């Protein structure tokens, strides 16, 4: 029995079968590359689902972990710690929001937004509690966040669900207006839907939703867990549209691969008071020191600006693939989050074929492949990924993967 079979078998024996995994056991990473047990090298255009923002094992991230883990890792929120306060200030200063709460994941961050909406509605809008959400949205896997999500498959096994979510099509302002009633407390949206297929709304969508929320007197909550912290070529995706949310959730890229989440709110809706929210691990000194290091590095190196430039390069290359391959029907994305839409439901097979050629990508829909490399990816690495996808597409067009 080889080592690889061993780990895969053990996983099957002991781990809940919730993840559909590729038969690859990864043991090492550096920059945009990862290596498996057999020493095979892969270009990583999944990047831990958009989380490994500075590339694998970035020296600054490793340094922060080494430094802080020797000083102080975790204290609980009964006390002040310096990394937490430093990161809180940097996040508020760079986002224009006023108050922050730290947690450990994206779903927890969105839960925070939902609690803000509920309490704000109770206090400031006559008991309003409904939250308008979008079809094809993804907000995490807790009971409330799967209820908020667009995917019926994620919800159906867990009924009865959390009350008070109203679903409308994404990129449809009239639908939001029509769904707004005296019971509406907030609209919750991703600025660009990641897991739902990399769906980019029209340029005037968020500005119009913002204007409507102001007119109706309801909150605009943005889930920037995937789009935030540099991914789209701005520090936060809503900055493309010249608007600000009342509150937003972030996570993935903030930790550079280390788990951390946060939600931020403007003062007027920062309604959670003493004892109304809490966490044991959230905001621990180690995660906050890492988050602070990642954010400072991003701002100091204008990573969002670089992402915008590299994104244009990537976009051109993806369009040239689409020009050569009729199987590609659409290229969509922004910054360094892109999807290729295919004319047939073979994204999962293509993901497997790409991995065999040394490229990690993933299938966000049966017909769509997603690319979310580290924000530090180079043009040469983009070229490498494009070459592999080019070959794999040619094979599929020639009548099959083998
Ligand atoms: C990944 C994601 C989440 C959930 O984050 P977890 O860390 O997996 O809980 C929520 N919202 C969006 C938009 C995401 O992409």
mmCIF file of C-alpha atoms and ligand atoms in Angstrom:
data_model
loop_
_atom_site.group_PDB
_atom_site.id
_atom_site.type_symbol
_atom_site.label_atom_id
_atom_site.label_comp_id
_atom_site.label_asym_id
_atom_site.label_seq_id
_atom_site.Cartn_x
_atom_site.Cartn_y
_atom_site.Cartn_z
ATOM 1 C CA UNK A 1 0.000 0.000 0.000
ATOM 2 C CA UNK A 2 1.456 3.355 -1.001
ATOM 3 C CA UNK A 3 1.396 6.268 1.408
ATOM 4 C CA UNK A 4 -1.167 8.071 -0.715
ATOM 5 C CA UNK A 5 -3.712 5.209 -0.609
ATOM 6 C CA UNK A 6 -3.151 5.103 3.071
ATOM 7 C CA UNK A 7 -4.180 8.722 3.730
ATOM 8 C CA UNK A 8 -7.145 8.577 1.391
ATOM 9 C CA UNK A 9 -8.388 5.342 2.949
ATOM 10 C CA UNK A 10 -7.971 6.707 6.457
ATOM 11 C CA UNK A 11 -9.923 9.808 5.515
ATOM 12 C CA UNK A 12 -12.756 7.648 4.197
ATOM 13 C CA UNK A 13 -12.767 5.697 7.418
ATOM 14 C CA UNK A 14 -12.702 8.599 9.843
ATOM 15 C CA UNK A 15 -13.913 11.832 8.224
ATOM 16 C CA UNK A 16 -17.554 12.750 7.596
ATOM 17 C CA UNK A 17 -17.976 12.391 3.846
ATOM 18 C CA UNK A 18 -18.979 16.038 3.369
ATOM 19 C CA UNK A 19 -16.221 16.949 0.916
ATOM 20 C CA UNK A 20 -15.884 15.784 -2.643
ATOM 21 C CA UNK A 21 -12.103 15.650 -2.896
ATOM 22 C CA UNK A 22 -9.695 15.099 -5.742
ATOM 23 C CA UNK A 23 -7.370 12.108 -5.135
ATOM 24 C CA UNK A 24 -4.484 14.411 -4.263
ATOM 25 C CA UNK A 25 -2.799 14.662 -0.851
ATOM 26 C CA UNK A 26 -1.026 17.995 -0.574
ATOM 27 C CA UNK A 27 1.973 18.278 1.685
ATOM 28 C CA UNK A 28 3.731 21.547 0.816
ATOM 29 C CA UNK A 29 3.092 24.963 -0.713
ATOM 30 C CA UNK A 30 5.087 27.987 -1.808
ATOM 31 C CA UNK A 31 3.650 31.014 -3.587
ATOM 32 C CA UNK A 32 1.213 29.872 -6.296
ATOM 33 C CA UNK A 33 2.504 26.283 -6.194
ATOM 34 C CA UNK A 34 1.667 23.229 -4.094
ATOM 35 C CA UNK A 35 3.180 19.742 -4.073
ATOM 36 C CA UNK A 36 1.620 16.360 -3.337
ATOM 37 C CA UNK A 37 2.986 13.295 -1.543
ATOM 38 C CA UNK A 38 4.674 12.047 -4.714
ATOM 39 C CA UNK A 39 6.395 15.360 -5.284
ATOM 40 C CA UNK A 40 4.078 16.354 -8.144
ATOM 41 C CA UNK A 41 3.819 20.113 -8.575
ATOM 42 C CA UNK A 42 0.578 22.010 -9.168
ATOM 43 C CA UNK A 43 -0.245 25.609 -10.013
ATOM 44 C CA UNK A 44 -2.833 26.467 -7.388
ATOM 45 C CA UNK A 45 -5.671 28.528 -8.866
ATOM 46 C CA UNK A 46 -7.985 27.591 -5.986
ATOM 47 C CA UNK A 47 -5.755 29.034 -3.258
ATOM 48 C CA UNK A 48 -7.652 27.447 -0.385
ATOM 49 C CA UNK A 49 -10.857 28.975 -1.849
ATOM 50 C CA UNK A 50 -9.533 32.508 -2.297
ATOM 51 C CA UNK A 51 -8.037 32.473 1.195
ATOM 52 C CA UNK A 52 -4.319 32.087 0.499
ATOM 53 C CA UNK A 53 -4.132 35.692 -0.620
ATOM 54 C CA UNK A 54 -0.370 36.239 -0.430
ATOM 55 C CA UNK A 55 0.464 32.786 -1.763
ATOM 56 C CA UNK A 56 1.341 29.674 0.217
ATOM 57 C CA UNK A 57 3.636 30.103 3.193
ATOM 58 C CA UNK A 58 4.377 33.770 2.470
ATOM 59 C CA UNK A 59 7.399 34.803 4.585
ATOM 60 C CA UNK A 60 5.492 37.710 6.176
ATOM 61 C CA UNK A 61 2.632 35.407 7.200
ATOM 62 C CA UNK A 62 5.004 32.715 8.458
ATOM 63 C CA UNK A 63 6.954 35.411 10.336
ATOM 64 C CA UNK A 64 3.810 36.757 12.013
ATOM 65 C CA UNK A 65 2.782 33.259 13.111
ATOM 66 C CA UNK A 66 6.255 32.480 14.457
ATOM 67 C CA UNK A 67 6.589 35.800 16.271
ATOM 68 C CA UNK A 68 3.117 35.948 17.792
ATOM 69 C CA UNK A 69 2.912 32.252 18.668
ATOM 70 C CA UNK A 70 5.951 32.733 20.892
ATOM 71 C CA UNK A 71 4.431 35.829 22.576
ATOM 72 C CA UNK A 72 0.740 35.141 23.111
ATOM 73 C CA UNK A 73 -1.814 33.162 21.090
ATOM 74 C CA UNK A 74 -5.148 33.350 22.843
ATOM 75 C CA UNK A 75 -6.566 35.091 25.874
ATOM 76 C CA UNK A 76 -10.384 35.326 25.376
ATOM 77 C CA UNK A 77 -12.120 38.655 24.972
ATOM 78 C CA UNK A 78 -12.142 39.310 28.726
ATOM 79 C CA UNK A 79 -8.912 41.228 28.119
ATOM 80 C CA UNK A 80 -7.372 43.647 25.661
ATOM 81 C CA UNK A 81 -4.689 42.431 23.290
ATOM 82 C CA UNK A 82 -2.584 44.652 21.068
ATOM 83 C CA UNK A 83 -2.881 42.722 17.743
ATOM 84 C CA UNK A 84 -6.687 42.805 17.975
ATOM 85 C CA UNK A 85 -6.845 46.559 18.514
ATOM 86 C CA UNK A 86 -4.236 47.201 15.780
ATOM 87 C CA UNK A 87 -6.194 45.134 13.249
ATOM 88 C CA UNK A 88 -9.507 46.721 14.272
ATOM 89 C CA UNK A 89 -8.089 50.204 13.646
ATOM 90 C CA UNK A 90 -6.473 49.292 10.321
ATOM 91 C CA UNK A 91 -9.673 47.650 9.056
ATOM 92 C CA UNK A 92 -11.896 50.564 10.051
ATOM 93 C CA UNK A 93 -9.436 53.134 8.657
ATOM 94 C CA UNK A 94 -9.165 51.304 5.344
ATOM 95 C CA UNK A 95 -12.871 50.492 4.914
ATOM 96 C CA UNK A 96 -14.604 53.632 6.173
ATOM 97 C CA UNK A 97 -16.736 51.553 8.524
ATOM 98 C CA UNK A 98 -16.720 52.382 12.223
ATOM 99 C CA UNK A 99 -16.753 49.259 14.352
ATOM 100 C CA UNK A 100 -15.496 45.715 13.951
ATOM 101 C CA UNK A 101 -16.060 42.301 15.554
ATOM 102 C CA UNK A 102 -13.678 39.405 14.931
ATOM 103 C CA UNK A 103 -14.678 35.783 14.475
ATOM 104 C CA UNK A 104 -13.104 32.705 12.886
ATOM 105 C CA UNK A 105 -14.862 32.172 9.572
ATOM 106 C CA UNK A 106 -16.992 33.668 6.847
ATOM 107 C CA UNK A 107 -20.228 32.080 8.005
ATOM 108 C CA UNK A 108 -19.753 33.484 11.494
ATOM 109 C CA UNK A 109 -19.105 36.917 10.010
ATOM 110 C CA UNK A 110 -22.361 36.757 8.035
ATOM 111 C CA UNK A 111 -24.180 35.539 11.168
ATOM 112 C CA UNK A 112 -23.000 38.759 12.775
ATOM 113 C CA UNK A 113 -24.610 40.770 9.968
ATOM 114 C CA UNK A 114 -27.863 38.857 10.426
ATOM 115 C CA UNK A 115 -27.880 39.581 14.152
ATOM 116 C CA UNK A 116 -27.226 43.259 13.451
ATOM 117 C CA UNK A 117 -30.179 43.331 11.036
ATOM 118 C CA UNK A 118 -32.490 41.627 13.541
ATOM 119 C CA UNK A 119 -31.593 43.860 16.466
ATOM 120 C CA UNK A 120 -31.516 47.032 14.371
ATOM 121 C CA UNK A 121 -34.954 46.207 12.936
ATOM 122 C CA UNK A 122 -36.335 45.553 16.394
ATOM 123 C CA UNK A 123 -35.014 48.817 17.794
ATOM 124 C CA UNK A 124 -35.040 51.197 14.865
ATOM 125 C CA UNK A 125 -37.662 49.961 12.423
ATOM 126 C CA UNK A 126 -40.631 48.898 14.435
ATOM 127 C CA UNK A 127 -39.742 45.224 14.752
ATOM 128 C CA UNK A 128 -38.820 44.691 11.105
ATOM 129 C CA UNK A 129 -36.949 41.393 10.786
ATOM 130 C CA UNK A 130 -37.018 40.279 7.161
ATOM 131 C CA UNK A 131 -33.835 40.179 5.132
ATOM 132 C CA UNK A 132 -33.924 40.240 1.350
ATOM 133 C CA UNK A 133 -31.353 37.858 -0.159
ATOM 134 C CA UNK A 134 -30.445 36.819 -3.702
ATOM 135 C CA UNK A 135 -30.906 33.655 -5.701
ATOM 136 C CA UNK A 136 -27.606 31.834 -6.277
ATOM 137 C CA UNK A 137 -26.150 33.537 -3.203
ATOM 138 C CA UNK A 138 -23.726 31.778 -0.885
ATOM 139 C CA UNK A 139 -23.269 32.916 2.694
ATOM 140 C CA UNK A 140 -21.882 29.908 4.567
ATOM 141 C CA UNK A 141 -23.080 26.656 6.163
ATOM 142 C CA UNK A 142 -24.579 27.525 9.529
ATOM 143 C CA UNK A 143 -28.343 27.095 9.792
ATOM 144 C CA UNK A 144 -29.054 30.802 9.294
ATOM 145 C CA UNK A 145 -26.529 31.282 6.501
ATOM 146 C CA UNK A 146 -27.739 28.258 4.511
ATOM 147 C CA UNK A 147 -31.213 29.709 4.861
ATOM 148 C CA UNK A 148 -29.906 32.967 3.415
ATOM 149 C CA UNK A 149 -28.198 31.133 0.543
ATOM 150 C CA UNK A 150 -29.740 30.563 -2.852
ATOM 151 C CA UNK A 151 -28.959 26.874 -3.117
ATOM 152 C CA UNK A 152 -31.995 24.732 -2.241
ATOM 153 C CA UNK A 153 -29.728 21.676 -1.942
ATOM 154 C CA UNK A 154 -27.927 23.221 1.043
ATOM 155 C CA UNK A 155 -31.214 23.982 2.831
ATOM 156 C CA UNK A 156 -33.595 21.112 2.147
ATOM 157 C CA UNK A 157 -32.134 18.529 4.567
ATOM 158 C CA UNK A 158 -32.252 20.919 7.508
ATOM 159 C CA UNK A 159 -35.784 22.276 7.687
ATOM 160 C CA UNK A 160 -37.371 23.933 9.612
ATOM 161 C CA UNK A 161 -35.124 26.857 8.812
ATOM 162 C CA UNK A 162 -34.574 30.282 10.277
ATOM 163 C CA UNK A 163 -37.493 32.577 9.553
ATOM 164 C CA UNK A 164 -37.526 35.847 7.734
ATOM 165 C CA UNK A 165 -35.559 35.497 4.489
ATOM 166 C CA UNK A 166 -37.077 36.727 1.230
ATOM 167 C CA UNK A 167 -35.349 35.617 -1.969
ATOM 168 C CA UNK A 168 -35.172 37.655 -5.177
ATOM 169 C CA UNK A 169 -33.182 37.228 -8.418
ATOM 170 C CA UNK A 170 -29.642 38.663 -8.319
ATOM 171 C CA UNK A 171 -28.960 41.784 -10.389
ATOM 172 C CA UNK A 172 -32.650 42.766 -10.305
ATOM 173 C CA UNK A 173 -33.352 46.072 -8.550
ATOM 174 C CA UNK A 174 -37.133 46.141 -9.215
ATOM 175 C CA UNK A 175 -37.401 42.725 -7.514
ATOM 176 C CA UNK A 176 -35.788 44.148 -4.375
ATOM 177 C CA UNK A 177 -38.154 47.127 -4.442
ATOM 178 C CA UNK A 178 -41.148 44.849 -4.844
ATOM 179 C CA UNK A 179 -40.018 42.594 -1.990
ATOM 180 C CA UNK A 180 -39.504 45.499 0.421
ATOM 181 C CA UNK A 181 -42.263 45.882 3.006
ATOM 182 C CA UNK A 182 -42.673 47.352 6.483
ATOM 183 C CA UNK A 183 -41.214 44.080 7.767
ATOM 184 C CA UNK A 184 -37.950 44.458 5.814
ATOM 185 C CA UNK A 185 -34.885 45.230 7.902
ATOM 186 C CA UNK A 186 -32.098 44.744 5.366
ATOM 187 C CA UNK A 187 -30.845 43.598 1.992
ATOM 188 C CA UNK A 188 -27.936 41.120 2.095
ATOM 189 C CA UNK A 189 -25.852 40.663 -1.072
ATOM 190 C CA UNK A 190 -22.479 39.582 -2.353
ATOM 191 C CA UNK A 191 -21.101 42.382 -4.563
ATOM 192 C CA UNK A 192 -20.193 39.609 -7.012
ATOM 193 C CA UNK A 193 -21.439 36.079 -6.416
ATOM 194 C CA UNK A 194 -18.483 33.726 -5.981
ATOM 195 C CA UNK A 195 -19.765 30.230 -5.194
ATOM 196 C CA UNK A 196 -22.919 30.844 -7.252
ATOM 197 C CA UNK A 197 -20.852 30.873 -10.450
ATOM 198 C CA UNK A 198 -18.846 34.140 -10.449
ATOM 199 C CA UNK A 199 -21.856 36.279 -11.334
ATOM 200 C CA UNK A 200 -20.951 39.920 -11.910
ATOM 201 C CA UNK A 201 -23.896 42.330 -11.683
ATOM 202 C CA UNK A 202 -24.442 45.365 -13.909
ATOM 203 C CA UNK A 203 -22.381 48.409 -12.915
ATOM 204 C CA UNK A 204 -25.465 50.292 -11.717
ATOM 205 C CA UNK A 205 -26.872 47.426 -9.612
ATOM 206 C CA UNK A 206 -25.197 48.157 -6.270
ATOM 207 C CA UNK A 207 -25.561 51.952 -6.582
ATOM 208 C CA UNK A 208 -29.273 51.503 -7.259
ATOM 209 C CA UNK A 209 -29.687 49.044 -4.392
ATOM 210 C CA UNK A 210 -27.834 51.499 -2.123
ATOM 211 C CA UNK A 211 -30.153 54.327 -3.203
ATOM 212 C CA UNK A 212 -33.200 52.124 -2.628
ATOM 213 C CA UNK A 213 -32.046 51.072 0.859
ATOM 214 C CA UNK A 214 -31.586 54.754 1.745
ATOM 215 C CA UNK A 215 -35.002 55.654 0.371
ATOM 216 C CA UNK A 216 -36.750 52.748 2.106
ATOM 217 C CA UNK A 217 -34.831 53.218 5.352
ATOM 218 C CA UNK A 218 -33.352 49.702 5.430
ATOM 219 C CA UNK A 219 -29.797 48.415 5.807
ATOM 220 C CA UNK A 220 -27.499 47.317 2.999
ATOM 221 C CA UNK A 221 -25.378 44.405 4.225
ATOM 222 C CA UNK A 222 -22.591 43.161 1.975
ATOM 223 C CA UNK A 223 -21.043 39.715 2.161
ATOM 224 C CA UNK A 224 -17.477 40.438 1.024
ATOM 225 C CA UNK A 225 -16.136 37.171 2.438
ATOM 226 C CA UNK A 226 -14.883 36.136 -1.016
ATOM 227 C CA UNK A 227 -14.625 39.507 -2.791
ATOM 228 C CA UNK A 228 -13.109 41.526 0.046
ATOM 229 C CA UNK A 229 -9.479 42.198 0.932
ATOM 230 C CA UNK A 230 -8.099 42.666 -2.555
ATOM 231 C CA UNK A 231 -9.648 39.887 -4.645
ATOM 232 C CA UNK A 232 -11.439 42.052 -7.237
ATOM 233 C CA UNK A 233 -8.778 44.744 -7.720
ATOM 234 C CA UNK A 234 -10.017 47.093 -5.004
ATOM 235 C CA UNK A 235 -9.529 46.507 -1.290
ATOM 236 C CA UNK A 236 -13.304 45.881 -1.099
ATOM 237 C CA UNK A 237 -15.442 45.085 -4.142
ATOM 238 C CA UNK A 238 -18.091 47.703 -3.309
ATOM 239 C CA UNK A 239 -15.409 50.367 -3.868
ATOM 240 C CA UNK A 240 -15.715 49.713 -7.626
ATOM 241 C CA UNK A 241 -19.181 51.208 -7.440
ATOM 242 C CA UNK A 242 -18.633 54.280 -5.273
ATOM 243 C CA UNK A 243 -20.955 53.071 -2.532
ATOM 244 C CA UNK A 244 -20.604 52.022 1.096
ATOM 245 C CA UNK A 245 -22.529 49.299 2.895
ATOM 246 C CA UNK A 246 -24.014 49.824 6.348
ATOM 247 C CA UNK A 247 -22.240 46.665 7.435
ATOM 248 C CA UNK A 248 -20.116 43.993 5.770
ATOM 249 C CA UNK A 249 -18.619 40.577 6.394
ATOM 250 C CA UNK A 250 -15.063 39.609 5.424
ATOM 251 C CA UNK A 251 -12.919 36.537 6.019
ATOM 252 C CA UNK A 252 -11.099 34.410 3.417
ATOM 253 C CA UNK A 253 -8.241 36.622 2.142
ATOM 254 C CA UNK A 254 -7.737 38.465 5.432
ATOM 255 C CA UNK A 255 -5.804 35.625 7.048
ATOM 256 C CA UNK A 256 -3.597 34.733 4.079
ATOM 257 C CA UNK A 257 -4.523 31.102 4.786
ATOM 258 C CA UNK A 258 -4.916 31.458 8.555
ATOM 259 C CA UNK A 259 -8.542 31.326 9.776
ATOM 260 C CA UNK A 260 -10.060 34.694 10.670
ATOM 261 C CA UNK A 261 -13.336 36.450 9.929
ATOM 262 C CA UNK A 262 -14.793 39.826 10.803
ATOM 263 C CA UNK A 263 -17.856 41.945 10.408
ATOM 264 C CA UNK A 264 -17.805 45.703 10.346
ATOM 265 C CA UNK A 265 -20.617 48.216 10.780
ATOM 266 C CA UNK A 266 -21.262 51.916 10.574
ATOM 267 C CA UNK A 267 -21.947 53.476 13.984
ATOM 268 C CA UNK A 268 -25.639 54.006 13.200
ATOM 269 C CA UNK A 269 -26.221 50.248 13.011
ATOM 270 C CA UNK A 270 -23.447 48.967 15.288
ATOM 271 C CA UNK A 271 -26.224 47.925 17.655
ATOM 272 C CA UNK A 272 -24.741 44.868 19.389
ATOM 273 C CA UNK A 273 -24.005 45.712 23.003
ATOM 274 C CA UNK A 274 -22.423 44.008 26.011
ATOM 275 C CA UNK A 275 -23.313 40.329 26.141
ATOM 276 C CA UNK A 276 -25.292 40.392 22.876
ATOM 277 C CA UNK A 277 -22.602 38.713 20.849
ATOM 278 C CA UNK A 278 -19.429 36.865 21.704
ATOM 279 C CA UNK A 279 -16.852 34.269 20.797
ATOM 280 C CA UNK A 280 -14.119 32.315 22.514
ATOM 281 C CA UNK A 281 -11.524 32.138 19.773
ATOM 282 C CA UNK A 282 -12.629 35.051 17.600
ATOM 283 C CA UNK A 283 -10.165 37.941 17.659
ATOM 284 C CA UNK A 284 -7.393 35.923 19.276
ATOM 285 C CA UNK A 285 -3.980 37.553 19.260
ATOM 286 C CA UNK A 286 -2.443 35.074 16.834
ATOM 287 C CA UNK A 287 -5.133 35.372 14.135
ATOM 288 C CA UNK A 288 -5.248 39.161 14.498
ATOM 289 C CA UNK A 289 -1.471 39.531 14.238
ATOM 290 C CA UNK A 290 -1.597 37.469 11.041
ATOM 291 C CA UNK A 291 -4.560 39.477 9.703
ATOM 292 C CA UNK A 292 -2.812 42.733 10.524
ATOM 293 C CA UNK A 293 0.323 41.555 8.752
ATOM 294 C CA UNK A 294 -1.630 40.499 5.649
ATOM 295 C CA UNK A 295 -3.627 43.723 5.444
ATOM 296 C CA UNK A 296 -0.587 45.925 6.036
ATOM 297 C CA UNK A 297 1.324 44.058 3.353
ATOM 298 C CA UNK A 298 -1.556 44.444 0.908
ATOM 299 C CA UNK A 299 -1.885 48.159 1.524
ATOM 300 C CA UNK A 300 1.879 48.727 1.565
ATOM 301 C CA UNK A 301 2.391 46.950 -1.767
ATOM 302 C CA UNK A 302 -0.797 48.234 -3.405
ATOM 303 C CA UNK A 303 -1.839 44.647 -3.978
ATOM 304 C CA UNK A 304 -5.368 45.673 -5.058
ATOM 305 C CA UNK A 305 -3.820 47.839 -7.810
ATOM 306 C CA UNK A 306 -1.611 44.959 -8.896
ATOM 307 C CA UNK A 307 -4.603 42.623 -8.863
ATOM 308 C CA UNK A 308 -6.460 45.011 -11.183
ATOM 309 C CA UNK A 309 -3.533 44.947 -13.674
ATOM 310 C CA UNK A 310 -2.982 41.197 -13.472
ATOM 311 C CA UNK A 311 -6.723 40.743 -13.742
ATOM 312 C CA UNK A 312 -6.753 42.574 -17.064
ATOM 313 C CA UNK A 313 -3.950 40.325 -18.279
ATOM 314 C CA UNK A 314 -5.789 37.201 -17.103
ATOM 315 C CA UNK A 315 -9.016 38.419 -18.697
ATOM 316 C CA UNK A 316 -7.302 38.912 -22.086
ATOM 317 C CA UNK A 317 -5.824 35.425 -21.896
ATOM 318 C CA UNK A 318 -9.174 33.865 -20.963
ATOM 319 C CA UNK A 319 -10.851 35.668 -23.858
ATOM 320 C CA UNK A 320 -8.187 34.349 -26.222
ATOM 321 C CA UNK A 321 -9.082 30.845 -24.965
ATOM 322 C CA UNK A 322 -12.735 31.583 -25.632
ATOM 323 C CA UNK A 323 -11.832 32.775 -29.154
ATOM 324 C CA UNK A 324 -10.021 29.511 -29.890
ATOM 325 C CA UNK A 325 -12.494 27.167 -28.183
ATOM 326 C CA UNK A 326 -16.188 27.245 -29.112
ATOM 327 C CA UNK A 327 -16.808 25.142 -25.999
ATOM 328 C CA UNK A 328 -16.261 28.303 -23.916
ATOM 329 C CA UNK A 329 -19.415 30.393 -24.096
ATOM 330 C CA UNK A 330 -18.615 33.152 -21.611
ATOM 331 C CA UNK A 331 -15.753 34.653 -19.600
ATOM 332 C CA UNK A 332 -16.811 36.531 -16.489
ATOM 333 C CA UNK A 333 -15.154 37.975 -13.416
ATOM 334 C CA UNK A 334 -13.192 40.876 -12.019
ATOM 335 C CA UNK A 335 -9.665 41.288 -10.694
ATOM 336 C CA UNK A 336 -8.466 37.785 -9.845
ATOM 337 C CA UNK A 337 -11.773 35.934 -9.667
ATOM 338 C CA UNK A 338 -12.826 34.515 -13.036
ATOM 339 C CA UNK A 339 -15.026 31.803 -14.465
ATOM 340 C CA UNK A 340 -15.210 30.097 -17.831
ATOM 341 C CA UNK A 341 -18.758 29.123 -18.780
ATOM 342 C CA UNK A 342 -18.866 25.938 -20.873
ATOM 343 C CA UNK A 343 -21.420 24.769 -23.412
ATOM 344 C CA UNK A 344 -21.743 21.414 -21.626
ATOM 345 C CA UNK A 345 -21.821 20.184 -18.021
ATOM 346 C CA UNK A 346 -18.242 18.903 -17.852
ATOM 347 C CA UNK A 347 -16.700 21.351 -15.360
ATOM 348 C CA UNK A 348 -16.137 18.606 -12.790
ATOM 349 C CA UNK A 349 -14.417 16.332 -15.314
ATOM 350 C CA UNK A 350 -12.366 19.276 -16.561
ATOM 351 C CA UNK A 351 -11.309 20.057 -13.012
ATOM 352 C CA UNK A 352 -9.975 16.502 -12.719
ATOM 353 C CA UNK A 353 -8.253 16.689 -16.117
ATOM 354 C CA UNK A 354 -6.617 20.035 -15.215
ATOM 355 C CA UNK A 355 -5.330 18.604 -11.938
ATOM 356 C CA UNK A 356 -3.755 15.693 -13.829
ATOM 357 C CA UNK A 357 -1.953 18.272 -15.960
ATOM 358 C CA UNK A 358 -0.771 20.152 -12.868
ATOM 359 C CA UNK A 359 -3.377 22.887 -12.415
ATOM 360 C CA UNK A 360 -5.809 23.185 -9.525
ATOM 361 C CA UNK A 361 -9.088 24.927 -10.424
ATOM 362 C CA UNK A 362 -12.623 24.197 -9.284
ATOM 363 C CA UNK A 363 -16.112 23.792 -10.649
ATOM 364 C CA UNK A 364 -18.557 26.339 -9.215
ATOM 365 C CA UNK A 365 -21.368 25.050 -11.428
ATOM 366 C CA UNK A 366 -21.706 21.925 -13.601
ATOM 367 C CA UNK A 367 -20.926 24.249 -16.516
ATOM 368 C CA UNK A 368 -18.451 26.697 -14.962
ATOM 369 C CA UNK A 369 -14.794 26.496 -13.933
ATOM 370 C CA UNK A 370 -13.515 29.088 -11.449
ATOM 371 C CA UNK A 371 -10.036 30.616 -11.140
ATOM 372 C CA UNK A 372 -9.066 32.300 -7.859
ATOM 373 C CA UNK A 373 -5.247 32.263 -7.655
ATOM 374 C CA UNK A 374 -3.245 33.925 -4.888
ATOM 375 C CA UNK A 375 -3.268 37.711 -5.365
ATOM 376 C CA UNK A 376 0.508 37.482 -5.743
ATOM 377 C CA UNK A 377 0.264 35.264 -8.872
ATOM 378 C CA UNK A 378 2.689 36.206 -11.670
ATOM 379 C CA UNK A 379 1.921 36.671 -15.374
ATOM 380 C CA UNK A 380 4.102 33.621 -16.106
ATOM 381 C CA UNK A 381 1.986 31.556 -13.733
ATOM 382 C CA UNK A 382 -1.168 32.850 -15.418
ATOM 383 C CA UNK A 383 0.360 31.813 -18.762
ATOM 384 C CA UNK A 384 1.085 28.362 -17.309
ATOM 385 C CA UNK A 385 -2.512 27.927 -16.172
ATOM 386 C CA UNK A 386 -3.888 29.131 -19.513
ATOM 387 C CA UNK A 387 -1.683 26.652 -21.412
ATOM 388 C CA UNK A 388 -3.051 23.757 -19.374
ATOM 389 C CA UNK A 389 -6.680 24.834 -19.764
ATOM 390 C CA UNK A 390 -6.037 25.293 -23.496
ATOM 391 C CA UNK A 391 -4.800 21.689 -23.820
ATOM 392 C CA UNK A 392 -7.630 20.282 -21.709
ATOM 393 C CA UNK A 393 -10.286 22.196 -23.659
ATOM 394 C CA UNK A 394 -8.810 20.911 -26.936
ATOM 395 C CA UNK A 395 -9.040 17.357 -25.636
ATOM 396 C CA UNK A 396 -12.661 17.744 -24.559
ATOM 397 C CA UNK A 397 -13.545 19.327 -27.903
ATOM 398 C CA UNK A 398 -11.857 16.446 -29.693
ATOM 399 C CA UNK A 399 -14.409 14.168 -28.082
ATOM 400 C CA UNK A 400 -13.517 13.435 -24.498
ATOM 401 C CA UNK A 401 -10.998 13.739 -21.748
ATOM 402 C CA UNK A 402 -8.907 10.668 -22.461
HETATM 403 C C1 LIG B 1 -16.779 31.258 1.654
HETATM 404 C C2 LIG B 1 -17.921 32.174 1.823
HETATM 405 C C3 LIG B 1 -18.660 32.221 3.015
HETATM 406 C C4 LIG B 1 -18.444 31.240 4.143
HETATM 407 O O1 LIG B 1 -17.182 31.317 4.681
HETATM 408 P P1 LIG B 1 -16.658 30.101 5.617
HETATM 409 O O2 LIG B 1 -15.327 30.609 6.103
HETATM 410 O O3 LIG B 1 -16.584 28.889 4.763
HETATM 411 O O4 LIG B 1 -17.647 29.962 6.715
HETATM 412 C C5 LIG B 1 -19.653 33.158 3.136
HETATM 413 N N1 LIG B 1 -19.915 34.017 2.133
HETATM 414 C C6 LIG B 1 -19.235 34.005 0.977
HETATM 415 C C7 LIG B 1 -19.571 34.993 -0.078
HETATM 416 C C8 LIG B 1 -18.221 33.076 0.769
HETATM 417 O O5 LIG B 1 -17.585 33.028 -0.395
#
